[in-house]
């Protein structure tokens, strides 16, 4: 947590401007935590302390059993589609082969994603709690400020929209037989019994529909978690850069400068939209501080080197962000490696089926939904990774926006050390092999279309053996 000086020596919960600086959020991941628990990715949930021991034991057993059911549902459908793929391979029907292979990849990755987040659930929970406890909800007290509540709002809205989009895409496929009034299963795969028999049809249909929901939630959870963490870290970088910009203003505010003098400095730092520097911040917006409110609650003028103490607070914030970025890399590096491979093959197969498959309207709509969700998911990981790496090395730019040189004789060595350390860019890699950025986006699409060209050549050769 930041010291009281970070908030102007007034109150840790102070709001620099009532309408533009909302109160601090106690839990930034409430929606994602609930989703993780609801879909069986948290085998050891944190139960209420007032529950008796026997009820906690029952709750833990039920949570682990539910996780096992979720994992079994995904993996057994993956195995069934593997058998289906092996059965259609001798026929040489590329459309049937690619259909079965696509669903095999989807369900095995769903099982992998569920198992991965179950294994990492404790570490992920500790990471989320660390961010919620120690993040700065606004910048250093000065004449301008940014509020990180905007990054929280954007991440929450994105999570809601993305999860709904994923669920809409998979559920529309799952209920298509009901919409058409046809007695068939949404997923055409091999079963060791007659799946369409009156005794088994309802149970098999419900299992497949539940499996489709798991696909949507698992895909949506991984992407929305990565985007949420990226937006929150970008917001913390914006808080850091606004704090560096206001170092001189912070020293003057705590030294007892008059409101008129601070207002003049505020006008210098907060320019009009037409003359303001573009892209200072990635996700947040800068606002003027309510100087009358701050000065009225200000205590006696601070003694000592206030500027140096403020710089120390900025260094602590930067170390907090870098620690969170390292943990983000550790959590997502194995996941991104498998995700990148899965997207490459799935993108290739979906495009091939869309180009060479039948022209049924419902089938085309479902294929377009899966293709659009896959492409957007790839864009999410690579674009957020690119933003983090580019925005994490802009501390020097933020320094030059303020009048730090007036205090250079006091903190010259500290600034040099900080600037050298701030040149280390934040990266999120896929298995430590390659960085998730826009270059990876281009390479995945290139690889997918290379495989697509190969499949099209095989299909053309099968249609005309003389080729």
mmCIF file of N, CA and C in Angstrom, residues 309-355:
data_model
loop_
_atom_site.group_PDB
_atom_site.id
_atom_site.type_symbol
_atom_site.label_atom_id
_atom_site.label_comp_id
_atom_site.label_asym_id
_atom_site.label_seq_id
_atom_site.Cartn_x
_atom_site.Cartn_y
_atom_site.Cartn_z
ATOM 1 N N UNK A 309 10.790 12.003 -1.155
ATOM 2 C CA UNK A 309 9.828 11.037 -0.613
ATOM 3 C C UNK A 309 8.779 10.660 -1.655
ATOM 4 N N UNK A 310 8.342 11.644 -2.457
ATOM 5 C CA UNK A 310 7.376 11.361 -3.511
ATOM 6 C C UNK A 310 7.984 10.454 -4.577
ATOM 7 N N UNK A 311 9.251 10.696 -4.913
ATOM 8 C CA UNK A 311 9.924 9.838 -5.888
ATOM 9 C C UNK A 311 10.028 8.411 -5.363
ATOM 10 N N UNK A 312 10.278 8.261 -4.069
ATOM 11 C CA UNK A 312 10.324 6.931 -3.466
ATOM 12 C C UNK A 312 8.985 6.222 -3.618
ATOM 13 N N UNK A 313 7.881 6.978 -3.441
ATOM 14 C CA UNK A 313 6.557 6.392 -3.632
ATOM 15 C C UNK A 313 6.360 5.919 -5.077
ATOM 16 N N UNK A 314 6.861 6.692 -6.027
ATOM 17 C CA UNK A 314 6.766 6.294 -7.438
ATOM 18 C C UNK A 314 7.595 5.044 -7.707
ATOM 19 N N UNK A 315 8.763 4.949 -7.079
ATOM 20 C CA UNK A 315 9.600 3.759 -7.232
ATOM 21 C C UNK A 315 8.882 2.537 -6.662
ATOM 22 N N UNK A 316 8.239 2.688 -5.525
ATOM 23 C CA UNK A 316 7.485 1.580 -4.929
ATOM 24 C C UNK A 316 6.346 1.149 -5.839
ATOM 25 N N UNK A 317 5.670 2.109 -6.439
ATOM 26 C CA UNK A 317 4.599 1.771 -7.376
ATOM 27 C C UNK A 317 5.146 1.045 -8.597
ATOM 28 N N UNK A 318 6.290 1.514 -9.109
ATOM 29 C CA UNK A 318 6.891 0.857 -10.273
ATOM 30 C C UNK A 318 7.309 -0.573 -9.937
ATOM 31 N N UNK A 319 7.843 -0.803 -8.768
ATOM 32 C CA UNK A 319 8.235 -2.156 -8.363
ATOM 33 C C UNK A 319 7.004 -3.046 -8.220
ATOM 34 N N UNK A 320 5.920 -2.497 -7.706
ATOM 35 C CA UNK A 320 4.670 -3.256 -7.601
ATOM 36 C C UNK A 320 4.176 -3.675 -8.987
ATOM 37 N N UNK A 321 4.223 -2.751 -9.955
ATOM 38 C CA UNK A 321 3.769 -3.072 -11.309
ATOM 39 C C UNK A 321 4.657 -4.144 -11.934
ATOM 40 N N UNK A 322 5.975 -4.018 -11.776
ATOM 41 C CA UNK A 322 6.882 -4.996 -12.368
ATOM 42 C C UNK A 322 6.691 -6.375 -11.737
ATOM 43 N N UNK A 323 6.459 -6.405 -10.430
ATOM 44 C CA UNK A 323 6.199 -7.688 -9.772
ATOM 45 C C UNK A 323 4.931 -8.326 -10.329
ATOM 46 N N UNK A 324 3.883 -7.535 -10.511
ATOM 47 C CA UNK A 324 2.634 -8.053 -11.074
ATOM 48 C C UNK A 324 2.828 -8.507 -12.518
ATOM 49 N N UNK A 325 3.663 -7.790 -13.271
ATOM 50 C CA UNK A 325 3.917 -8.170 -14.666
ATOM 51 C C UNK A 325 4.678 -9.490 -14.745
ATOM 52 N N UNK A 326 5.632 -9.701 -13.834
ATOM 53 C CA UNK A 326 6.371 -10.971 -13.807
ATOM 54 C C UNK A 326 5.434 -12.128 -13.477
ATOM 55 N N UNK A 327 4.538 -11.916 -12.535
ATOM 56 C CA UNK A 327 3.584 -12.967 -12.176
ATOM 57 C C UNK A 327 2.599 -13.221 -13.312
ATOM 58 N N UNK A 328 2.219 -12.170 -14.044
ATOM 59 C CA UNK A 328 1.362 -12.343 -15.228
ATOM 60 C C UNK A 328 2.057 -13.225 -16.260
ATOM 61 N N UNK A 329 3.342 -12.982 -16.485
ATOM 62 C CA UNK A 329 4.124 -13.810 -17.397
ATOM 63 C C UNK A 329 4.188 -15.257 -16.922
ATOM 64 N N UNK A 330 4.413 -15.464 -15.627
ATOM 65 C CA UNK A 330 4.509 -16.825 -15.096
ATOM 66 C C UNK A 330 3.184 -17.572 -15.200
ATOM 67 N N UNK A 331 2.079 -16.865 -14.993
ATOM 68 C CA UNK A 331 0.767 -17.503 -15.059
ATOM 69 C C UNK A 331 0.366 -17.855 -16.486
ATOM 70 N N UNK A 332 0.664 -16.978 -17.427
ATOM 71 C CA UNK A 332 0.111 -17.133 -18.771
ATOM 72 C C UNK A 332 1.092 -17.701 -19.788
ATOM 73 N N UNK A 333 2.365 -17.835 -19.451
ATOM 74 C CA UNK A 333 3.326 -18.333 -20.435
ATOM 75 C C UNK A 333 2.984 -19.745 -20.925
ATOM 76 N N UNK A 334 2.745 -20.735 -20.046
ATOM 77 C CA UNK A 334 2.353 -22.063 -20.551
ATOM 78 C C UNK A 334 0.999 -22.042 -21.255
ATOM 79 N N UNK A 335 0.075 -21.247 -20.722
ATOM 80 C CA UNK A 335 -1.272 -21.177 -21.316
ATOM 81 C C UNK A 335 -1.214 -20.593 -22.722
ATOM 82 N N UNK A 336 -0.433 -19.523 -22.897
ATOM 83 C CA UNK A 336 -0.343 -18.871 -24.201
ATOM 84 C C UNK A 336 0.335 -19.758 -25.241
ATOM 85 N N UNK A 337 1.268 -20.606 -24.811
ATOM 86 C CA UNK A 337 1.918 -21.515 -25.759
ATOM 87 C C UNK A 337 0.905 -22.478 -26.366
ATOM 88 N N UNK A 338 0.128 -23.133 -25.517
ATOM 89 C CA UNK A 338 -0.887 -24.069 -26.012
ATOM 90 C C UNK A 338 -1.987 -23.311 -26.753
ATOM 91 N N UNK A 339 -2.359 -22.150 -26.250
ATOM 92 C CA UNK A 339 -3.392 -21.344 -26.916
ATOM 93 C C UNK A 339 -2.954 -20.929 -28.316
ATOM 94 N N UNK A 340 -1.700 -20.552 -28.474
ATOM 95 C CA UNK A 340 -1.209 -20.141 -29.787
ATOM 96 C C UNK A 340 -1.251 -21.295 -30.785
ATOM 97 N N UNK A 341 -0.833 -22.481 -30.359
ATOM 98 C CA UNK A 341 -0.888 -23.655 -31.235
ATOM 99 C C UNK A 341 -2.329 -24.023 -31.567
ATOM 100 N N UNK A 342 -3.185 -23.970 -30.556
ATOM 101 C CA UNK A 342 -4.598 -24.301 -30.787
ATOM 102 C C UNK A 342 -5.253 -23.338 -31.766
ATOM 103 N N UNK A 343 -4.983 -22.060 -31.634
ATOM 104 C CA UNK A 343 -5.574 -21.072 -32.535
ATOM 105 C C UNK A 343 -5.063 -21.263 -33.961
ATOM 106 N N UNK A 344 -3.778 -21.580 -34.100
ATOM 107 C CA UNK A 344 -3.212 -21.781 -35.434
ATOM 108 C C UNK A 344 -3.937 -22.889 -36.182
ATOM 109 N N UNK A 345 -4.052 -24.068 -35.556
ATOM 110 C CA UNK A 345 -4.707 -25.193 -36.216
ATOM 111 C C UNK A 345 -6.205 -24.967 -36.368
ATOM 112 N N UNK A 346 -6.836 -24.400 -35.327
ATOM 113 C CA UNK A 346 -8.283 -24.192 -35.399
ATOM 114 C C UNK A 346 -8.629 -23.163 -36.461
ATOM 115 N N UNK A 347 -7.843 -22.124 -36.578
ATOM 116 C CA UNK A 347 -8.089 -21.104 -37.599
ATOM 117 C C UNK A 347 -7.978 -21.706 -38.993
ATOM 118 N N UNK A 348 -6.962 -22.523 -39.199
ATOM 119 C CA UNK A 348 -6.771 -23.169 -40.495
ATOM 120 C C UNK A 348 -7.960 -24.061 -40.836
ATOM 121 N N UNK A 349 -8.371 -24.906 -39.884
ATOM 122 C CA UNK A 349 -9.452 -25.858 -40.140
ATOM 123 C C UNK A 349 -10.787 -25.147 -40.346
ATOM 124 N N UNK A 350 -11.055 -24.100 -39.553
ATOM 125 C CA UNK A 350 -12.315 -23.374 -39.703
ATOM 126 C C UNK A 350 -12.404 -22.687 -41.065
ATOM 127 N N UNK A 351 -11.324 -22.080 -41.506
ATOM 128 C CA UNK A 351 -11.341 -21.432 -42.819
ATOM 129 C C UNK A 351 -11.517 -22.468 -43.922
ATOM 130 N N UNK A 352 -10.841 -23.615 -43.794
ATOM 131 C CA UNK A 352 -10.962 -24.649 -44.820
ATOM 132 C C UNK A 352 -12.390 -25.174 -44.901
ATOM 133 N N UNK A 353 -12.998 -25.466 -43.748
ATOM 134 C CA UNK A 353 -14.376 -25.959 -43.735
ATOM 135 C C UNK A 353 -15.322 -24.901 -44.286
ATOM 136 N N UNK A 354 -15.061 -23.624 -43.943
ATOM 137 C CA UNK A 354 -15.923 -22.560 -44.465
ATOM 138 C C UNK A 354 -15.821 -22.394 -45.964
ATOM 139 N N UNK A 355 -14.615 -22.613 -46.519
ATOM 140 C CA UNK A 355 -14.422 -22.442 -47.959
ATOM 141 C C UNK A 355 -14.879 -23.665 -48.739
#
